[in-house]
């Protein structure tokens, strides 16, 4: 259930390993493209595999589920209101499959979920199909793959599998061992849910530390990239890299699932979210100041190149992207400025007019490095330009 950034690759890999897969998505365009062997996401190497499994008849897609033996919920879990988790997609996918369930079936949630979601969905299934009580296997098994390296990671990463009882854990392990070569670690559903949230919160806290250092170093006149490289020479220190903020649909979202449920206890996790969000605002202020200073010095408005819209290097994904947020914010507050927007991984965007990265760099007075895409690393440093390098392309400032 769900043929997005995780559901579709999982469906393809499972199909490739001999599982007969029926992929469901509420978006007819996604279904149509999948059945035509066309990938609606960007992921290296995956389209060839999709074409193979579709041609072999082992993956079929539709907008409605059909009777199967195992059901996987791989739908988005965004947040709503004041960062409250929204599990309505998991619930509606569960309601769609509930009438199809039969004794002995496996039901798994893969979507990142607040602690207790699997138990809640088990209760919902029991309410809808009371005659199946004790006859289903219900488990939580979060995905852990890194976009851009999905084919390798889906097969080789270890996975945590938590059933609502031992028999459910066993059944889910049997399923995943068909294509996962990493170790399948058994636990209960609540621990597995918290484990996923912990992994991403841990990364968020570590990035917040790097982002905080970058702002301290800016005030102290220290090159943060050199500082981190030197500190990491210590055998027990491993600081991550600062950037223009934290984006994507995982690390910028999942920690809120802990802070919303445990606000009194989850202090560092909440602070890290605050720091990483603030880093994007800090970049906006730096850009606006540089533009003002240029105008005062040169008596004309600067041409500005905003380099990168994606939330991280070498992908086309703009979800929760701080680079996009910074670009929007600068364009809104300086609405008659000459701002060129660059994103080499997409061909067009409905809001931004995109400029080729070389052309934008050549024309710009101020170059703002937001996302460390590989092509940007070929652009030479120029003392003639003001370069605001928030993602360490040049590691000079
Ligand atoms: N970032 C930094 N500095 C760093 C590393 C990352 O600023 O040193 C930023 C990136 O630019 C990006 C954000 O953090 O804006 C998140 O990028 P990421 O590469 O850390 O992670 P995601 O969101 O692509 O994938 C994460 C992964 N989780 C962990 O590494 C713990 C992945 O394994 C998960 O499967 C995925 O979340 C998910 O789906 O939850």
GROMACS .gro file of C-alpha atoms and ligand atoms in nm:
model
  437
    1UNK     CA    1   0.000   0.000   0.000
    2UNK     CA    2   0.183   0.311  -0.127
    3UNK     CA    3   0.419   0.322  -0.428
    4UNK     CA    4   0.632   0.619  -0.322
    5UNK     CA    5   1.000   0.666  -0.246
    6UNK     CA    6   1.007   0.351  -0.029
    7UNK     CA    7   0.702   0.145  -0.129
    8UNK     CA    8   0.790   0.130  -0.498
    9UNK     CA    9   1.157   0.025  -0.454
   10UNK     CA   10   1.048  -0.234  -0.195
   11UNK     CA   11   0.785  -0.371  -0.433
   12UNK     CA   12   1.041  -0.392  -0.714
   13UNK     CA   13   1.309  -0.562  -0.502
   14UNK     CA   14   1.060  -0.812  -0.357
   15UNK     CA   15   0.928  -0.889  -0.708
   16UNK     CA   16   1.285  -0.934  -0.831
   17UNK     CA   17   1.336  -1.193  -0.554
   18UNK     CA   18   1.041  -1.407  -0.660
   19UNK     CA   19   0.756  -1.250  -0.462
   20UNK     CA   20   0.438  -1.191  -0.660
   21UNK     CA   21   0.368  -0.824  -0.581
   22UNK     CA   22   0.052  -0.622  -0.619
   23UNK     CA   23   0.136  -0.252  -0.573
   24UNK     CA   24  -0.137  -0.008  -0.473
   25UNK     CA   25  -0.135   0.369  -0.494
   26UNK     CA   26  -0.423   0.615  -0.477
   27UNK     CA   27  -0.255   0.825  -0.750
   28UNK     CA   28  -0.365   0.686  -1.092
   29UNK     CA   29  -0.065   0.849  -1.263
   30UNK     CA   30   0.176   0.653  -1.041
   31UNK     CA   31  -0.014   0.331  -1.115
   32UNK     CA   32  -0.015   0.397  -1.489
   33UNK     CA   33   0.358   0.478  -1.499
   34UNK     CA   34   0.447   0.174  -1.285
   35UNK     CA   35   0.250  -0.062  -1.509
   36UNK     CA   36   0.427   0.094  -1.809
   37UNK     CA   37   0.766   0.020  -1.647
   38UNK     CA   38   0.837   0.390  -1.594
   39UNK     CA   39   0.976   0.510  -1.262
   40UNK     CA   40   0.799   0.816  -1.120
   41UNK     CA   41   1.087   0.886  -0.875
   42UNK     CA   42   1.457   0.930  -0.941
   43UNK     CA   43   1.662   0.640  -0.809
   44UNK     CA   44   1.976   0.511  -0.982
   45UNK     CA   45   1.939   0.169  -1.145
   46UNK     CA   46   1.580   0.114  -1.039
   47UNK     CA   47   1.400   0.177  -1.367
   48UNK     CA   48   1.575  -0.112  -1.543
   49UNK     CA   49   1.470  -0.341  -1.259
   50UNK     CA   50   1.111  -0.207  -1.273
   51UNK     CA   51   1.091  -0.281  -1.645
   52UNK     CA   52   1.215  -0.636  -1.582
   53UNK     CA   53   0.965  -0.720  -1.308
   54UNK     CA   54   0.672  -0.564  -1.496
   55UNK     CA   55   0.766  -0.755  -1.813
   56UNK     CA   56   0.792  -1.078  -1.609
   57UNK     CA   57   0.444  -1.014  -1.466
   58UNK     CA   58   0.572  -1.023  -1.105
   59UNK     CA   59   0.473  -0.663  -1.026
   60UNK     CA   60   0.131  -0.521  -1.111
   61UNK     CA   61  -0.011  -0.195  -0.986
   62UNK     CA   62  -0.364  -0.066  -0.927
   63UNK     CA   63  -0.550   0.200  -0.731
   64UNK     CA   64  -0.738  -0.060  -0.522
   65UNK     CA   65  -0.593  -0.356  -0.332
   66UNK     CA   66  -0.681  -0.715  -0.412
   67UNK     CA   67  -0.670  -1.029  -0.199
   68UNK     CA   68  -0.310  -1.116  -0.108
   69UNK     CA   69  -0.134  -1.311   0.170
   70UNK     CA   70   0.071  -1.024   0.311
   71UNK     CA   71  -0.002  -0.649   0.325
   72UNK     CA   72   0.253  -0.370   0.375
   73UNK     CA   73   0.159  -0.014   0.472
   74UNK     CA   74   0.420   0.214   0.313
   75UNK     CA   75   0.236   0.545   0.309
   76UNK     CA   76   0.338   0.893   0.427
   77UNK     CA   77   0.308   0.993   0.793
   78UNK     CA   78   0.341   1.372   0.785
   79UNK     CA   79   0.267   1.605   1.074
   80UNK     CA   80  -0.024   1.843   1.116
   81UNK     CA   81  -0.099   2.147   1.334
   82UNK     CA   82   0.172   2.203   1.592
   83UNK     CA   83   0.392   1.913   1.473
   84UNK     CA   84   0.139   1.646   1.576
   85UNK     CA   85   0.190   1.320   1.382
   86UNK     CA   86  -0.076   1.249   1.122
   87UNK     CA   87  -0.132   0.874   1.083
   88UNK     CA   88  -0.447   0.913   0.874
   89UNK     CA   89  -0.284   0.759   0.562
   90UNK     CA   90  -0.184   0.448   0.759
   91UNK     CA   91  -0.536   0.429   0.891
   92UNK     CA   92  -0.702   0.469   0.551
   93UNK     CA   93  -0.467   0.211   0.392
   94UNK     CA   94  -0.553  -0.026   0.679
   95UNK     CA   95  -0.925   0.033   0.626
   96UNK     CA   96  -0.878  -0.049   0.255
   97UNK     CA   97  -0.713  -0.386   0.322
   98UNK     CA   98  -0.924  -0.487   0.626
   99UNK     CA   99  -1.211  -0.638   0.421
  100UNK     CA  100  -0.961  -0.851   0.226
  101UNK     CA  101  -0.782  -1.007   0.526
  102UNK     CA  102  -0.811  -1.380   0.595
  103UNK     CA  103  -0.675  -1.609   0.866
  104UNK     CA  104  -0.297  -1.652   0.847
  105UNK     CA  105  -0.228  -1.323   0.666
  106UNK     CA  106   0.063  -1.094   0.751
  107UNK     CA  107  -0.001  -0.720   0.805
  108UNK     CA  108   0.308  -0.496   0.837
  109UNK     CA  109   0.350  -0.123   0.887
  110UNK     CA  110   0.671   0.019   0.736
  111UNK     CA  111   0.576   0.388   0.753
  112UNK     CA  112   0.759   0.586   1.021
  113UNK     CA  113   0.501   0.597   1.298
  114UNK     CA  114   0.452   0.727   1.651
  115UNK     CA  115   0.497   0.473   1.927
  116UNK     CA  116   0.176   0.269   1.968
  117UNK     CA  117   0.059   0.295   1.603
  118UNK     CA  118   0.087  -0.079   1.534
  119UNK     CA  119  -0.118  -0.158   1.846
  120UNK     CA  120  -0.373   0.105   1.737
  121UNK     CA  121  -0.403  -0.048   1.389
  122UNK     CA  122  -0.429  -0.397   1.540
  123UNK     CA  123  -0.721  -0.266   1.748
  124UNK     CA  124  -0.879  -0.111   1.438
  125UNK     CA  125  -0.848  -0.438   1.244
  126UNK     CA  126  -0.997  -0.624   1.539
  127UNK     CA  127  -1.288  -0.380   1.544
  128UNK     CA  128  -1.348  -0.419   1.168
  129UNK     CA  129  -1.284  -0.798   1.151
  130UNK     CA  130  -1.343  -0.937   1.502
  131UNK     CA  131  -1.371  -1.293   1.366
  132UNK     CA  132  -0.996  -1.277   1.277
  133UNK     CA  133  -0.880  -1.200   1.634
  134UNK     CA  134  -0.568  -1.405   1.709
  135UNK     CA  135  -0.557  -1.537   1.350
  136UNK     CA  136  -0.348  -1.259   1.190
  137UNK     CA  137   0.023  -1.179   1.211
  138UNK     CA  138   0.079  -0.808   1.277
  139UNK     CA  139   0.420  -0.638   1.287
  140UNK     CA  140   0.612  -0.314   1.249
  141UNK     CA  141   0.925  -0.309   1.031
  142UNK     CA  142   1.065   0.035   0.950
  143UNK     CA  143   1.263   0.099   0.635
  144UNK     CA  144   1.607   0.253   0.676
  145UNK     CA  145   1.724   0.315   0.320
  146UNK     CA  146   1.904   0.626   0.205
  147UNK     CA  147   1.751   0.780  -0.108
  148UNK     CA  148   2.005   0.751  -0.388
  149UNK     CA  149   2.140   0.418  -0.261
  150UNK     CA  150   1.811   0.235  -0.224
  151UNK     CA  151   1.880  -0.081  -0.428
  152UNK     CA  152   2.187  -0.168  -0.223
  153UNK     CA  153   2.048  -0.065   0.115
  154UNK     CA  154   1.711  -0.243   0.078
  155UNK     CA  155   1.898  -0.570   0.041
  156UNK     CA  156   2.203  -0.520   0.262
  157UNK     CA  157   2.087  -0.307   0.558
  158UNK     CA  158   1.997  -0.478   0.883
  159UNK     CA  159   1.631  -0.442   0.976
  160UNK     CA  160   1.444  -0.426   1.303
  161UNK     CA  161   1.123  -0.629   1.314
  162UNK     CA  162   0.874  -0.599   1.598
  163UNK     CA  163   0.559  -0.806   1.605
  164UNK     CA  164   0.264  -0.760   1.837
  165UNK     CA  165   0.354  -1.114   1.952
  166UNK     CA  166   0.636  -1.363   1.885
  167UNK     CA  167   0.449  -1.547   1.614
  168UNK     CA  168   0.399  -1.220   1.423
  169UNK     CA  169   0.770  -1.136   1.450
  170UNK     CA  170   0.859  -1.483   1.318
  171UNK     CA  171   0.618  -1.454   1.025
  172UNK     CA  172   0.751  -1.109   0.926
  173UNK     CA  173   1.113  -1.231   0.953
  174UNK     CA  174   1.030  -1.520   0.721
  175UNK     CA  175   0.889  -1.275   0.468
  176UNK     CA  176   1.177  -1.025   0.475
  177UNK     CA  177   1.444  -1.297   0.463
  178UNK     CA  178   1.336  -1.360   0.103
  179UNK     CA  179   1.525  -1.048  -0.008
  180UNK     CA  180   1.711  -0.894   0.289
  181UNK     CA  181   2.070  -1.011   0.330
  182UNK     CA  182   2.133  -0.791   0.637
  183UNK     CA  183   2.050  -0.928   0.983
  184UNK     CA  184   1.683  -0.920   1.084
  185UNK     CA  185   1.673  -0.814   1.450
  186UNK     CA  186   1.368  -0.918   1.649
  187UNK     CA  187   1.190  -0.702   1.905
  188UNK     CA  188   0.837  -0.590   1.990
  189UNK     CA  189   0.630  -0.339   1.789
  190UNK     CA  190   0.671  -0.043   2.028
  191UNK     CA  191   1.051  -0.078   2.041
  192UNK     CA  192   1.071  -0.110   1.662
  193UNK     CA  193   0.861   0.207   1.622
  194UNK     CA  194   1.079   0.397   1.871
  195UNK     CA  195   1.396   0.259   1.710
  196UNK     CA  196   1.313   0.423   1.377
  197UNK     CA  197   1.237   0.755   1.548
  198UNK     CA  198   1.557   0.726   1.751
  199UNK     CA  199   1.778   0.668   1.445
  200UNK     CA  200   1.656   0.980   1.268
  201UNK     CA  201   1.647   1.192   1.585
  202UNK     CA  202   2.004   1.090   1.660
  203UNK     CA  203   2.112   1.213   1.317
  204UNK     CA  204   1.914   1.535   1.360
  205UNK     CA  205   2.082   1.604   1.696
  206UNK     CA  206   2.425   1.541   1.546
  207UNK     CA  207   2.359   1.770   1.249
  208UNK     CA  208   2.230   2.037   1.490
  209UNK     CA  209   2.564   2.020   1.669
  210UNK     CA  210   2.746   2.081   1.338
  211UNK     CA  211   2.505   2.363   1.247
  212UNK     CA  212   2.550   2.525   1.587
  213UNK     CA  213   2.928   2.505   1.544
  214UNK     CA  214   2.901   2.671   1.202
  215UNK     CA  215   2.723   2.972   1.354
  216UNK     CA  216   2.969   2.992   1.646
  217UNK     CA  217   3.262   2.973   1.402
  218UNK     CA  218   3.113   3.244   1.184
  219UNK     CA  219   3.117   3.480   1.484
  220UNK     CA  220   3.462   3.362   1.593
  221UNK     CA  221   3.624   3.398   1.248
  222UNK     CA  222   3.708   3.026   1.228
  223UNK     CA  223   3.670   2.803   0.921
  224UNK     CA  224   3.415   2.544   1.044
  225UNK     CA  225   3.505   2.287   0.776
  226UNK     CA  226   3.870   2.287   0.880
  227UNK     CA  227   3.770   2.281   1.247
  228UNK     CA  228   3.546   1.975   1.206
  229UNK     CA  229   3.807   1.793   0.999
  230UNK     CA  230   4.063   1.851   1.272
  231UNK     CA  231   3.830   1.759   1.560
  232UNK     CA  232   3.739   1.438   1.374
  233UNK     CA  233   4.105   1.331   1.387
  234UNK     CA  234   4.030   1.241   1.751
  235UNK     CA  235   3.959   0.866   1.757
  236UNK     CA  236   3.626   0.908   1.940
  237UNK     CA  237   3.492   1.224   1.772
  238UNK     CA  238   3.284   1.209   1.454
  239UNK     CA  239   3.108   1.540   1.388
  240UNK     CA  240   2.874   1.560   1.087
  241UNK     CA  241   2.869   1.845   0.833
  242UNK     CA  242   2.683   2.174   0.867
  243UNK     CA  243   2.449   2.283   0.590
  244UNK     CA  244   2.168   2.530   0.523
  245UNK     CA  245   1.930   2.335   0.748
  246UNK     CA  246   1.784   1.986   0.758
  247UNK     CA  247   1.529   1.870   0.504
  248UNK     CA  248   1.361   1.567   0.355
  249UNK     CA  249   1.062   1.381   0.477
  250UNK     CA  250   1.240   1.188   0.751
  251UNK     CA  251   1.497   1.367   0.964
  252UNK     CA  252   1.313   1.700   0.960
  253UNK     CA  253   0.987   1.527   1.057
  254UNK     CA  254   1.038   1.213   1.268
  255UNK     CA  255   1.186   1.377   1.582
  256UNK     CA  256   0.852   1.561   1.625
  257UNK     CA  257   0.686   1.219   1.671
  258UNK     CA  258   0.888   1.188   1.992
  259UNK     CA  259   0.861   1.551   2.109
  260UNK     CA  260   0.483   1.559   2.048
  261UNK     CA  261   0.429   1.252   2.266
  262UNK     CA  262   0.695   1.317   2.533
  263UNK     CA  263   0.744   1.697   2.546
  264UNK     CA  264   0.871   1.704   2.905
  265UNK     CA  265   1.141   1.446   2.851
  266UNK     CA  266   1.256   1.502   2.490
  267UNK     CA  267   1.451   1.825   2.547
  268UNK     CA  268   1.763   1.774   2.332
  269UNK     CA  269   1.557   1.633   2.046
  270UNK     CA  270   1.331   1.943   2.051
  271UNK     CA  271   1.629   2.180   2.072
  272UNK     CA  272   1.799   2.012   1.776
  273UNK     CA  273   1.486   2.066   1.564
  274UNK     CA  274   1.487   2.431   1.670
  275UNK     CA  275   1.856   2.478   1.581
  276UNK     CA  276   1.826   2.307   1.243
  277UNK     CA  277   1.519   2.515   1.156
  278UNK     CA  278   1.692   2.832   1.274
  279UNK     CA  279   1.996   2.759   1.055
  280UNK     CA  280   1.784   2.820   0.743
  281UNK     CA  281   1.665   3.158   0.878
  282UNK     CA  282   2.024   3.246   0.965
  283UNK     CA  283   2.124   3.177   0.602
  284UNK     CA  284   1.840   3.402   0.479
  285UNK     CA  285   1.970   3.686   0.699
  286UNK     CA  286   2.324   3.636   0.569
  287UNK     CA  287   2.204   3.650   0.207
  288UNK     CA  288   1.994   3.962   0.262
  289UNK     CA  289   2.285   4.136   0.437
  290UNK     CA  290   2.523   4.048   0.152
  291UNK     CA  291   2.271   4.187  -0.100
  292UNK     CA  292   2.235   4.513   0.094
  293UNK     CA  293   2.610   4.553   0.132
  294UNK     CA  294   2.660   4.495  -0.243
  295UNK     CA  295   2.397   4.755  -0.330
  296UNK     CA  296   2.559   5.012  -0.100
  297UNK     CA  297   2.908   4.945  -0.239
  298UNK     CA  298   2.816   4.921  -0.611
  299UNK     CA  299   2.512   5.151  -0.628
  300UNK     CA  300   2.317   4.882  -0.813
  301UNK     CA  301   2.127   4.570  -0.721
  302UNK     CA  302   2.329   4.247  -0.726
  303UNK     CA  303   2.257   3.949  -0.949
  304UNK     CA  304   2.218   3.653  -0.716
  305UNK     CA  305   2.251   3.280  -0.796
  306UNK     CA  306   2.073   3.043  -0.559
  307UNK     CA  307   2.252   2.712  -0.618
  308UNK     CA  308   2.037   2.407  -0.541
  309UNK     CA  309   1.676   2.349  -0.439
  310UNK     CA  310   1.688   1.979  -0.342
  311UNK     CA  311   1.706   1.887   0.025
  312UNK     CA  312   2.042   1.712  -0.016
  313UNK     CA  313   2.310   1.655  -0.280
  314UNK     CA  314   2.250   1.483  -0.614
  315UNK     CA  315   1.880   1.410  -0.581
  316UNK     CA  316   1.566   1.569  -0.729
  317UNK     CA  317   1.363   1.561  -0.405
  318UNK     CA  318   1.249   1.904  -0.281
  319UNK     CA  319   1.040   1.781   0.017
  320UNK     CA  320   1.091   1.995   0.330
  321UNK     CA  321   1.398   2.139   0.157
  322UNK     CA  322   1.567   2.422   0.348
  323UNK     CA  323   1.729   2.533   0.018
  324UNK     CA  324   1.384   2.580  -0.136
  325UNK     CA  325   1.258   2.753   0.177
  326UNK     CA  326   1.558   2.992   0.181
  327UNK     CA  327   1.518   3.071  -0.191
  328UNK     CA  328   1.146   3.142  -0.146
  329UNK     CA  329   1.207   3.359   0.155
  330UNK     CA  330   1.482   3.566  -0.015
  331UNK     CA  331   1.270   3.609  -0.329
  332UNK     CA  332   0.969   3.719  -0.125
  333UNK     CA  333   1.157   3.974   0.083
  334UNK     CA  334   1.360   4.117  -0.211
  335UNK     CA  335   1.092   4.096  -0.479
  336UNK     CA  336   1.257   4.323  -0.735
  337UNK     CA  337   1.599   4.159  -0.705
  338UNK     CA  338   1.764   3.971  -0.992
  339UNK     CA  339   1.764   3.618  -0.851
  340UNK     CA  340   1.854   3.313  -1.058
  341UNK     CA  341   1.742   2.974  -0.928
  342UNK     CA  342   1.946   2.664  -1.007
  343UNK     CA  343   1.857   2.297  -0.964
  344UNK     CA  344   2.043   2.072  -1.210
  345UNK     CA  345   1.847   1.758  -1.107
  346UNK     CA  346   1.510   1.883  -1.232
  347UNK     CA  347   1.418   2.021  -1.573
  348UNK     CA  348   1.134   2.251  -1.470
  349UNK     CA  349   0.949   2.375  -1.164
  350UNK     CA  350   0.601   2.525  -1.138
  351UNK     CA  351   0.713   2.813  -0.912
  352UNK     CA  352   1.078   2.878  -0.999
  353UNK     CA  353   1.221   2.959  -1.339
  354UNK     CA  354   1.538   2.750  -1.350
  355UNK     CA  355   1.873   2.868  -1.488
  356UNK     CA  356   2.166   2.649  -1.596
  357UNK     CA  357   2.422   2.631  -1.315
  358UNK     CA  358   2.717   2.754  -1.524
  359UNK     CA  359   2.523   3.047  -1.667
  360UNK     CA  360   2.392   3.149  -1.323
  361UNK     CA  361   2.739   3.125  -1.169
  362UNK     CA  362   2.898   3.331  -1.449
  363UNK     CA  363   2.632   3.605  -1.434
  364UNK     CA  364   2.604   3.629  -1.056
  365UNK     CA  365   2.758   3.890  -0.828
  366UNK     CA  366   2.654   3.686  -0.526
  367UNK     CA  367   2.665   3.304  -0.541
  368UNK     CA  368   2.478   3.119  -0.266
  369UNK     CA  369   2.575   2.752  -0.236
  370UNK     CA  370   2.276   2.579  -0.078
  371UNK     CA  371   2.302   2.212  -0.185
  372UNK     CA  372   2.635   2.040  -0.251
  373UNK     CA  373   2.544   1.890  -0.591
  374UNK     CA  374   2.847   1.738  -0.770
  375UNK     CA  375   2.832   1.971  -1.077
  376UNK     CA  376   2.874   2.275  -0.847
  377UNK     CA  377   3.212   2.137  -0.737
  378UNK     CA  378   3.343   2.201  -1.089
  379UNK     CA  379   3.281   2.577  -1.056
  380UNK     CA  380   3.602   2.765  -0.974
  381UNK     CA  381   3.629   2.989  -0.667
  382UNK     CA  382   3.621   3.357  -0.769
  383UNK     CA  383   3.747   3.650  -0.563
  384UNK     CA  384   3.541   3.877  -0.794
  385UNK     CA  385   3.217   3.739  -0.653
  386UNK     CA  386   3.063   3.726  -0.308
  387UNK     CA  387   3.034   3.353  -0.237
  388UNK     CA  388   2.816   3.236   0.050
  389UNK     CA  389   2.904   2.870   0.078
  390UNK     CA  390   2.660   2.718   0.327
  391UNK     CA  391   2.720   2.356   0.220
  392UNK     CA  392   3.098   2.335   0.200
  393UNK     CA  393   3.156   2.328  -0.178
  394UNK     CA  394   3.483   2.520  -0.136
  395UNK     CA  395   3.535   2.463   0.239
  396UNK     CA  396   3.689   2.811   0.251
  397UNK     CA  397   3.433   3.001   0.456
  398LIG     N1  398   2.262   1.672   0.642
  398LIG     C1  399   2.346   1.768   0.692
  398LIG     N2  400   2.470   1.731   0.736
  398LIG     C2  401   2.511   1.601   0.732
  398LIG     C3  402   2.424   1.503   0.682
  398LIG     C4  403   2.299   1.540   0.637
  398LIG     O1  404   2.312   1.887   0.697
  398LIG     O2  405   2.626   1.576   0.772
  398LIG     C5  406   2.126   1.711   0.595
  398LIG     C6  407   2.102   1.682   0.447
  398LIG     O3  408   2.152   1.782   0.364
  398LIG     C7  409   1.950   1.674   0.446
  398LIG     C8  410   1.916   1.613   0.581
  398LIG     O4  411   2.030   1.632   0.662
  398LIG     O5  412   1.892   1.802   0.436
  398LIG     C9  413   1.880   1.467   0.580
  398LIG     O6  414   1.966   1.395   0.493
  398LIG     P1  415   2.027   1.253   0.527
  398LIG     O7  416   2.115   1.211   0.417
  398LIG     O8  417   2.089   1.256   0.662
  398LIG     O9  418   1.903   1.157   0.546
  398LIG     P2  419   1.770   1.121   0.460
  398LIG    O10  420   1.659   1.206   0.512
  398LIG    O11  421   1.792   1.116   0.316
  398LIG    O12  422   1.750   0.969   0.509
  398LIG    C10  423   1.740   0.940   0.647
  398LIG    C11  424   1.836   0.826   0.682
  398LIG     N3  425   1.844   0.809   0.826
  398LIG    C12  426   1.964   0.806   0.892
  398LIG    O13  427   2.070   0.818   0.835
  398LIG    C13  428   1.958   0.783   1.039
  398LIG    C14  429   1.788   0.698   0.615
  398LIG    O14  430   1.869   0.586   0.654
  398LIG    C15  431   1.642   0.670   0.652
  398LIG    O15  432   1.593   0.552   0.590
  398LIG    C16  433   1.559   0.788   0.605
  398LIG    O16  434   1.606   0.904   0.675
  398LIG    C17  435   1.414   0.762   0.637
  398LIG    O17  436   1.341   0.721   0.545
  398LIG    O18  437   1.374   0.773   0.753
   0.00000   0.00000   0.00000
